[in-house]
Amino acid sequence: MKSDIRHEQKRVDDVIDTIMRQIETLETETGRRMEEVAETRNHFWDEVKVNTDTFDDFLETVIALRQQAQSLTVSESTHKQAQKKLSALHSMKGKPYFGRIDFTEEGEPTERVYIGISTLTDQTCDDFLVYDWRAPISSVYYDYPPGPAEYTTPGGVIRGIVESKWQYLIRDGVIQSMFDTSLTIGDEILQEVLGKRTDNHMHSIVATIQQKQNQIIRHDHGRLLIVQGAAGSGKTSAALQRIAYLLYKYRETLKADQIVLFSPNSMFNSYVSQVLPELGEENMEQVTFQEYLDHRLSMEFQVEGPYDQLEYVLRKEGNRQMYETRTASIQFKASTDFFEAIKSYRKSLEGSGMKFKGIMFRGRTILTAEEITERFYSCETSLRFHNRLEKLTEWLNSQIDQAEKRERMESWVEEAIELMSNEQYHKARKYFRKRNIPDDYEVEYEALRRLVVRKRFKKLRKWIKTLQYVDVKGVYQQLFTDPLMIRSLMSRNTPGKWEYICRLTLRMLDEEQLYYEDATPFLLLKELILGFQTNTSIKHVLIDEAQDYSPFQFEFIKRLFPSAKLTVLGDFNQAIFAHANEHVDFSNLTELYGPDETDQINLTESYRSTKPIIDFTRRLVPGGEHISAFERDGAVPVITAVTDHDDLHDHITKTIEKWKAHGYHSIAVICKTAAESERVFGSLHHVENLKLMKSVSLEYEQGVVVIPAYLAKGIEFDAVIIYDASSQTYDEESLRRLFYTACTRAMHELKLYTIGKPTHFIEV
């Protein structure tokens, strides 16, 4: 074995020597390329003679500009590629590879295939020293034990025999250990990785990708991939490696800006922001669904956020009838039934019910809302809905033309001309000369009248062009004004408390506010009326924490990105939002694209936590017996009963100090709500460098944090304290998933405190 390590170390040394020589060459090249780009930018116009005297001169100028632009683009692209390769080489110089397979292709000699984060060839580019982990042959490393194996290339399926499979632990160019592995990636490496302390960011897992995770990463057929994974099963990590794989495989046709990741919050975006750059890829677009809603609706409404909605549901403050009405509204407005009702409602507007805003100018009515409605329902009724709106817009513009003509004779126009500055007047005369308007006082004065009026009407014309005369808010309000209306649009009965739901919705709309459960339905109705603003440039959409999305939201996302493939990742046991019912699953998603275009992969093995923590947490949820733990030993979770809050805070402080001395980098005190988190943060003020995490926090920070359970989802901590696991705090069955989510954040240690009797979720 020692001789094998010496031999392998010699190879590592040779590979690193090659890497260092290539770094030296590339640094020289990137420097030269950067100078070329700067030179081209600085002297861009020196090489172009702008001449527009004749058409031929103009054409020659355009061609010269295009050539210069193309030259600059090529130089910038070459520099960017060199920089990308240089970054990969720097990442490899301390750890050039992590795995190896000895593969015998049919009819060929055995080849040793070394696998790392990027491809490396020798100086001649003839021999592969390291294969990129995303290369077709590398899939064998993740998917097969020694024995028969195959992999797919663009040229077809390659079959052969895996003679052996090895893992390497290399640090700073020195082999620490190497293991002969079997079916899964070796436990020794995984133990080493999982046993580490956390830091501010999630990292790539290419050295420890498991077989099921590899299926997610390389899945490449159908429109929809559903990943149901237990807490800590690596579904988010696998999804990010999947993006890197897609960017590698389709590098000629797919760019990072054609991929969108919907994540739960901005703090989570910060947490995962380093994974793709570690692998030499640009980050994709990261957005929360709330950010998209705000982008589309914040000019019209104050839109409630998902965590504000959840906080209201968890705190249960205020009038009981109001609370029950609100929760019923949340569940109904998240359903596919309401989605279909909205579509039916839009269809019914073809016959009646459309609402418009009257058109005013300088306080005078040009057209009333009733006149516009009469025109819409009396003309062009054979056309499709959107074509009728186009025709209505044309008619409105013709009415504006007439209003403009009438307005030219009003006294305010003369006053506006008299108040024109010299600069404005000369600018207007220059405008007239360009349009060959005679230099005659009367003609010019009339032209000035037209110009002044046209300028004043410009904003109104834009208002009409963008269909802002359609009263979408009024149309949505109308759906709730008559509680009986929606019954004619649904195949099922309306929910209980519907009349109260209608009143509550109307009150919020009157105050220019939208509850979170109303935001997507309102936006859908708006899109169905005015025309759907689809984004066809996006090729892949990934949705993390997908169990928190309603069926309504999934339907909307499908319409929003009609050309995209969809990857959704979630865990039913962490479905904590109020729209989630007792039997939440992803079965409704299959209907989005149909069973032939849908695949589902289930991840049941959890890696984040130690085995004792997983054994504890899987007893908290139904079906938890199907969750299996990776064999990593650790302390058994401890439940401690305390007498009062002062005693509780004293215990927590001592535990934090003990864990900090133990070397834990991230410690979380997890509370039920944001309100409780703020109180706890104030009570633990003597804990050094304590931080309070809020829904508006932009970055994930290490150290000791106080955080509500729903914000901690998707993030892991070295050690976790459940602030109050009492039956008083976690009293109802609806909170079981929230409690499970909080407990599964712990990697190495979990402590639960309770004032009084512990919650019945815990089997004592």
PDB file of N, CA, C and O in Angstrom, residues 83-126:
ATOM      1  N   GLN A  83      -9.763  33.387 -18.448  1.00  0.00           N
ATOM      2  CA  GLN A  83      -9.910  33.658 -17.022  1.00  0.00           C
ATOM      3  C   GLN A  83     -10.628  32.511 -16.322  1.00  0.00           C
ATOM      4  O   GLN A  83     -10.283  32.127 -15.198  1.00  0.00           O
ATOM      5  N   LYS A  84     -11.644  31.968 -16.985  1.00  0.00           N
ATOM      6  CA  LYS A  84     -12.404  30.858 -16.414  1.00  0.00           C
ATOM      7  C   LYS A  84     -11.508  29.636 -16.232  1.00  0.00           C
ATOM      8  O   LYS A  84     -11.537  28.967 -15.196  1.00  0.00           O
ATOM      9  N   LYS A  85     -10.689  29.333 -17.238  1.00  0.00           N
ATOM     10  CA  LYS A  85      -9.773  28.193 -17.151  1.00  0.00           C
ATOM     11  C   LYS A  85      -8.724  28.441 -16.080  1.00  0.00           C
ATOM     12  O   LYS A  85      -8.369  27.529 -15.309  1.00  0.00           O
ATOM     13  N   LEU A  86      -8.243  29.667 -15.985  1.00  0.00           N
ATOM     14  CA  LEU A  86      -7.243  30.014 -14.983  1.00  0.00           C
ATOM     15  C   LEU A  86      -7.804  29.824 -13.576  1.00  0.00           C
ATOM     16  O   LEU A  86      -7.115  29.306 -12.678  1.00  0.00           O
ATOM     17  N   SER A  87      -9.051  30.230 -13.373  1.00  0.00           N
ATOM     18  CA  SER A  87      -9.703  30.063 -12.075  1.00  0.00           C
ATOM     19  C   SER A  87      -9.810  28.585 -11.717  1.00  0.00           C
ATOM     20  O   SER A  87      -9.569  28.187 -10.566  1.00  0.00           O
ATOM     21  N   ALA A  88     -10.170  27.746 -12.708  1.00  0.00           N
ATOM     22  CA  ALA A  88     -10.278  26.303 -12.470  1.00  0.00           C
ATOM     23  C   ALA A  88      -8.926  25.708 -12.101  1.00  0.00           C
ATOM     24  O   ALA A  88      -8.825  24.868 -11.192  1.00  0.00           O
ATOM     25  N   LEU A  89      -7.877  26.139 -12.781  1.00  0.00           N
ATOM     26  CA  LEU A  89      -6.534  25.616 -12.497  1.00  0.00           C
ATOM     27  C   LEU A  89      -6.088  25.993 -11.083  1.00  0.00           C
ATOM     28  O   LEU A  89      -5.483  25.178 -10.378  1.00  0.00           O
ATOM     29  N   HIS A  90      -6.375  27.205 -10.674  1.00  0.00           N
ATOM     30  CA  HIS A  90      -6.023  27.622  -9.311  1.00  0.00           C
ATOM     31  C   HIS A  90      -6.770  26.770  -8.275  1.00  0.00           C
ATOM     32  O   HIS A  90      -6.214  26.431  -7.227  1.00  0.00           O
ATOM     33  N   SER A  91      -8.020  26.419  -8.577  1.00  0.00           N
ATOM     34  CA  SER A  91      -8.802  25.577  -7.662  1.00  0.00           C
ATOM     35  C   SER A  91      -8.234  24.166  -7.587  1.00  0.00           C
ATOM     36  O   SER A  91      -8.367  23.488  -6.563  1.00  0.00           O
ATOM     37  N   MET A  92      -7.592  23.712  -8.672  1.00  0.00           N
ATOM     38  CA  MET A  92      -7.097  22.333  -8.750  1.00  0.00           C
ATOM     39  C   MET A  92      -5.682  22.163  -8.198  1.00  0.00           C
ATOM     40  O   MET A  92      -5.277  21.025  -7.911  1.00  0.00           O
ATOM     41  N   LYS A  93      -4.932  23.239  -8.053  1.00  0.00           N
ATOM     42  CA  LYS A  93      -3.497  23.067  -7.774  1.00  0.00           C
ATOM     43  C   LYS A  93      -3.225  22.427  -6.414  1.00  0.00           C
ATOM     44  O   LYS A  93      -2.196  21.775  -6.233  1.00  0.00           O
ATOM     45  N   GLY A  94      -4.136  22.587  -5.458  1.00  0.00           N
ATOM     46  CA  GLY A  94      -3.948  21.932  -4.162  1.00  0.00           C
ATOM     47  C   GLY A  94      -4.604  20.576  -4.089  1.00  0.00           C
ATOM     48  O   GLY A  94      -4.231  19.726  -3.271  1.00  0.00           O
ATOM     49  N   LYS A  95      -5.608  20.369  -4.955  1.00  0.00           N
ATOM     50  CA  LYS A  95      -6.353  19.106  -4.959  1.00  0.00           C
ATOM     51  C   LYS A  95      -6.764  18.822  -6.403  1.00  0.00           C
ATOM     52  O   LYS A  95      -7.883  19.122  -6.813  1.00  0.00           O
ATOM     53  N   PRO A  96      -5.835  18.266  -7.192  1.00  0.00           N
ATOM     54  CA  PRO A  96      -6.087  18.133  -8.627  1.00  0.00           C
ATOM     55  C   PRO A  96      -7.215  17.168  -8.990  1.00  0.00           C
ATOM     56  O   PRO A  96      -7.845  17.330 -10.019  1.00  0.00           O
ATOM     57  N   TYR A  97      -7.459  16.190  -8.139  1.00  0.00           N
ATOM     58  CA  TYR A  97      -8.562  15.253  -8.392  1.00  0.00           C
ATOM     59  C   TYR A  97      -8.950  14.578  -7.083  1.00  0.00           C
ATOM     60  O   TYR A  97      -8.253  14.689  -6.075  1.00  0.00           O
ATOM     61  N   PHE A  98     -10.083  13.890  -7.109  1.00  0.00           N
ATOM     62  CA  PHE A  98     -10.574  13.245  -5.894  1.00  0.00           C
ATOM     63  C   PHE A  98     -10.961  11.788  -6.114  1.00  0.00           C
ATOM     64  O   PHE A  98     -11.265  11.073  -5.171  1.00  0.00           O
ATOM     65  N   GLY A  99     -10.984  11.341  -7.373  1.00  0.00           N
ATOM     66  CA  GLY A  99     -11.419   9.967  -7.631  1.00  0.00           C
ATOM     67  C   GLY A  99     -10.737   9.362  -8.838  1.00  0.00           C
ATOM     68  O   GLY A  99     -10.108  10.060  -9.656  1.00  0.00           O
ATOM     69  N   ARG A 100     -10.881   8.030  -8.946  1.00  0.00           N
ATOM     70  CA  ARG A 100     -10.294   7.322 -10.085  1.00  0.00           C
ATOM     71  C   ARG A 100     -11.078   6.057 -10.341  1.00  0.00           C
ATOM     72  O   ARG A 100     -11.522   5.383  -9.392  1.00  0.00           O
ATOM     73  N   ILE A 101     -11.278   5.736 -11.606  1.00  0.00           N
ATOM     74  CA  ILE A 101     -11.775   4.413 -11.984  1.00  0.00           C
ATOM     75  C   ILE A 101     -10.784   3.799 -12.961  1.00  0.00           C
ATOM     76  O   ILE A 101     -10.205   4.484 -13.801  1.00  0.00           O
ATOM     77  N   ASP A 102     -10.577   2.512 -12.827  1.00  0.00           N
ATOM     78  CA  ASP A 102      -9.807   1.749 -13.807  1.00  0.00           C
ATOM     79  C   ASP A 102     -10.824   1.049 -14.688  1.00  0.00           C
ATOM     80  O   ASP A 102     -11.501   0.112 -14.249  1.00  0.00           O
ATOM     81  N   PHE A 103     -10.953   1.548 -15.929  1.00  0.00           N
ATOM     82  CA  PHE A 103     -12.053   1.135 -16.809  1.00  0.00           C
ATOM     83  C   PHE A 103     -11.508   0.455 -18.057  1.00  0.00           C
ATOM     84  O   PHE A 103     -10.610   0.988 -18.729  1.00  0.00           O
ATOM     85  N   THR A 104     -12.051  -0.716 -18.341  1.00  0.00           N
ATOM     86  CA  THR A 104     -11.663  -1.455 -19.540  1.00  0.00           C
ATOM     87  C   THR A 104     -12.823  -1.439 -20.522  1.00  0.00           C
ATOM     88  O   THR A 104     -13.836  -2.109 -20.317  1.00  0.00           O
ATOM     89  N   GLU A 105     -12.691  -0.616 -21.548  1.00  0.00           N
ATOM     90  CA  GLU A 105     -13.710  -0.580 -22.590  1.00  0.00           C
ATOM     91  C   GLU A 105     -13.588  -1.831 -23.454  1.00  0.00           C
ATOM     92  O   GLU A 105     -12.496  -2.388 -23.627  1.00  0.00           O
ATOM     93  N   GLU A 106     -14.721  -2.302 -23.984  1.00  0.00           N
ATOM     94  CA  GLU A 106     -14.720  -3.501 -24.820  1.00  0.00           C
ATOM     95  C   GLU A 106     -13.720  -3.364 -25.959  1.00  0.00           C
ATOM     96  O   GLU A 106     -13.780  -2.425 -26.749  1.00  0.00           O
ATOM     97  N   GLY A 107     -12.771  -4.317 -25.991  1.00  0.00           N
ATOM     98  CA  GLY A 107     -11.790  -4.330 -27.074  1.00  0.00           C
ATOM     99  C   GLY A 107     -10.645  -3.361 -26.902  1.00  0.00           C
ATOM    100  O   GLY A 107      -9.858  -3.168 -27.831  1.00  0.00           O
ATOM    101  N   GLU A 108     -10.549  -2.710 -25.708  1.00  0.00           N
ATOM    102  CA  GLU A 108      -9.507  -1.722 -25.478  1.00  0.00           C
ATOM    103  C   GLU A 108      -8.737  -2.061 -24.205  1.00  0.00           C
ATOM    104  O   GLU A 108      -9.234  -2.774 -23.327  1.00  0.00           O
ATOM    105  N   PRO A 109      -7.503  -1.545 -24.070  1.00  0.00           N
ATOM    106  CA  PRO A 109      -6.763  -1.764 -22.825  1.00  0.00           C
ATOM    107  C   PRO A 109      -7.372  -0.958 -21.675  1.00  0.00           C
ATOM    108  O   PRO A 109      -8.105   0.010 -21.887  1.00  0.00           O
ATOM    109  N   THR A 110      -7.056  -1.370 -20.465  1.00  0.00           N
ATOM    110  CA  THR A 110      -7.572  -0.678 -19.281  1.00  0.00           C
ATOM    111  C   THR A 110      -7.011   0.738 -19.205  1.00  0.00           C
ATOM    112  O   THR A 110      -5.823   0.966 -19.415  1.00  0.00           O
ATOM    113  N   GLU A 111      -7.902   1.694 -18.910  1.00  0.00           N
ATOM    114  CA  GLU A 111      -7.495   3.092 -18.775  1.00  0.00           C
ATOM    115  C   GLU A 111      -7.768   3.566 -17.360  1.00  0.00           C
ATOM    116  O   GLU A 111      -8.815   3.287 -16.784  1.00  0.00           O
ATOM    117  N   ARG A 112      -6.815   4.282 -16.800  1.00  0.00           N
ATOM    118  CA  ARG A 112      -7.030   4.902 -15.497  1.00  0.00           C
ATOM    119  C   ARG A 112      -7.635   6.290 -15.723  1.00  0.00           C
ATOM    120  O   ARG A 112      -7.016   7.152 -16.346  1.00  0.00           O
ATOM    121  N   VAL A 113      -8.839   6.485 -15.218  1.00  0.00           N
ATOM    122  CA  VAL A 113      -9.572   7.740 -15.409  1.00  0.00           C
ATOM    123  C   VAL A 113      -9.611   8.488 -14.083  1.00  0.00           C
ATOM    124  O   VAL A 113     -10.259   8.055 -13.126  1.00  0.00           O
ATOM    125  N   TYR A 114      -8.885   9.592 -14.009  1.00  0.00           N
ATOM    126  CA  TYR A 114      -8.856  10.419 -12.801  1.00  0.00           C
ATOM    127  C   TYR A 114      -9.902  11.534 -12.937  1.00  0.00           C
ATOM    128  O   TYR A 114     -10.029  12.151 -13.995  1.00  0.00           O
ATOM    129  N   ILE A 115     -10.606  11.796 -11.834  1.00  0.00           N
ATOM    130  CA  ILE A 115     -11.762  12.701 -11.889  1.00  0.00           C
ATOM    131  C   ILE A 115     -11.579  13.859 -10.908  1.00  0.00           C
ATOM    132  O   ILE A 115     -11.260  13.658  -9.731  1.00  0.00           O
ATOM    133  N   GLY A 116     -11.783  15.092 -11.424  1.00  0.00           N
ATOM    134  CA  GLY A 116     -11.683  16.293 -10.599  1.00  0.00           C
ATOM    135  C   GLY A 116     -12.743  17.304 -10.974  1.00  0.00           C
ATOM    136  O   GLY A 116     -13.690  16.982 -11.699  1.00  0.00           O
ATOM    137  N   ILE A 117     -12.555  18.549 -10.516  1.00  0.00           N
ATOM    138  CA  ILE A 117     -13.613  19.545 -10.757  1.00  0.00           C
ATOM    139  C   ILE A 117     -13.545  20.118 -12.170  1.00  0.00           C
ATOM    140  O   ILE A 117     -14.484  20.771 -12.617  1.00  0.00           O
ATOM    141  N   SER A 118     -12.432  19.868 -12.892  1.00  0.00           N
ATOM    142  CA  SER A 118     -12.319  20.396 -14.245  1.00  0.00           C
ATOM    143  C   SER A 118     -11.393  19.507 -15.066  1.00  0.00           C
ATOM    144  O   SER A 118     -10.603  18.731 -14.517  1.00  0.00           O
ATOM    145  N   THR A 119     -11.488  19.620 -16.377  1.00  0.00           N
ATOM    146  CA  THR A 119     -10.652  18.837 -17.281  1.00  0.00           C
ATOM    147  C   THR A 119      -9.229  19.398 -17.310  1.00  0.00           C
ATOM    148  O   THR A 119      -9.023  20.607 -17.292  1.00  0.00           O
ATOM    149  N   LEU A 120      -8.255  18.475 -17.367  1.00  0.00           N
ATOM    150  CA  LEU A 120      -6.856  18.867 -17.506  1.00  0.00           C
ATOM    151  C   LEU A 120      -6.188  17.916 -18.495  1.00  0.00           C
ATOM    152  O   LEU A 120      -6.283  16.697 -18.349  1.00  0.00           O
ATOM    153  N   THR A 121      -5.532  18.488 -19.498  1.00  0.00           N
ATOM    154  CA  THR A 121      -4.773  17.682 -20.452  1.00  0.00           C
ATOM    155  C   THR A 121      -3.292  18.013 -20.324  1.00  0.00           C
ATOM    156  O   THR A 121      -2.914  19.015 -19.707  1.00  0.00           O
ATOM    157  N   ASP A 122      -2.459  17.171 -20.931  1.00  0.00           N
ATOM    158  CA  ASP A 122      -1.030  17.461 -20.924  1.00  0.00           C
ATOM    159  C   ASP A 122      -0.732  18.604 -21.893  1.00  0.00           C
ATOM    160  O   ASP A 122      -1.638  19.149 -22.532  1.00  0.00           O
ATOM    161  N   GLN A 123       0.534  18.968 -22.014  1.00  0.00           N
ATOM    162  CA  GLN A 123       0.916  20.119 -22.830  1.00  0.00           C
ATOM    163  C   GLN A 123       0.554  19.927 -24.301  1.00  0.00           C
ATOM    164  O   GLN A 123       0.286  20.891 -25.016  1.00  0.00           O
ATOM    165  N   THR A 124       0.515  18.665 -24.747  1.00  0.00           N
ATOM    166  CA  THR A 124       0.195  18.395 -26.153  1.00  0.00           C
ATOM    167  C   THR A 124      -1.301  18.363 -26.406  1.00  0.00           C
ATOM    168  O   THR A 124      -1.738  18.326 -27.555  1.00  0.00           O
ATOM    169  N   CYS A 125      -2.078  18.338 -25.308  1.00  0.00           N
ATOM    170  CA  CYS A 125      -3.550  18.232 -25.380  1.00  0.00           C
ATOM    171  C   CYS A 125      -4.006  16.873 -25.921  1.00  0.00           C
ATOM    172  O   CYS A 125      -5.168  16.716 -26.302  1.00  0.00           O
ATOM    173  N   ASP A 126      -3.115  15.900 -25.946  1.00  0.00           N
ATOM    174  CA  ASP A 126      -3.470  14.569 -26.444  1.00  0.00           C
ATOM    175  C   ASP A 126      -3.971  13.656 -25.330  1.00  0.00           C
ATOM    176  O   ASP A 126      -4.843  12.820 -25.550  1.00  0.00           O
TER     177      ASP A 126
END
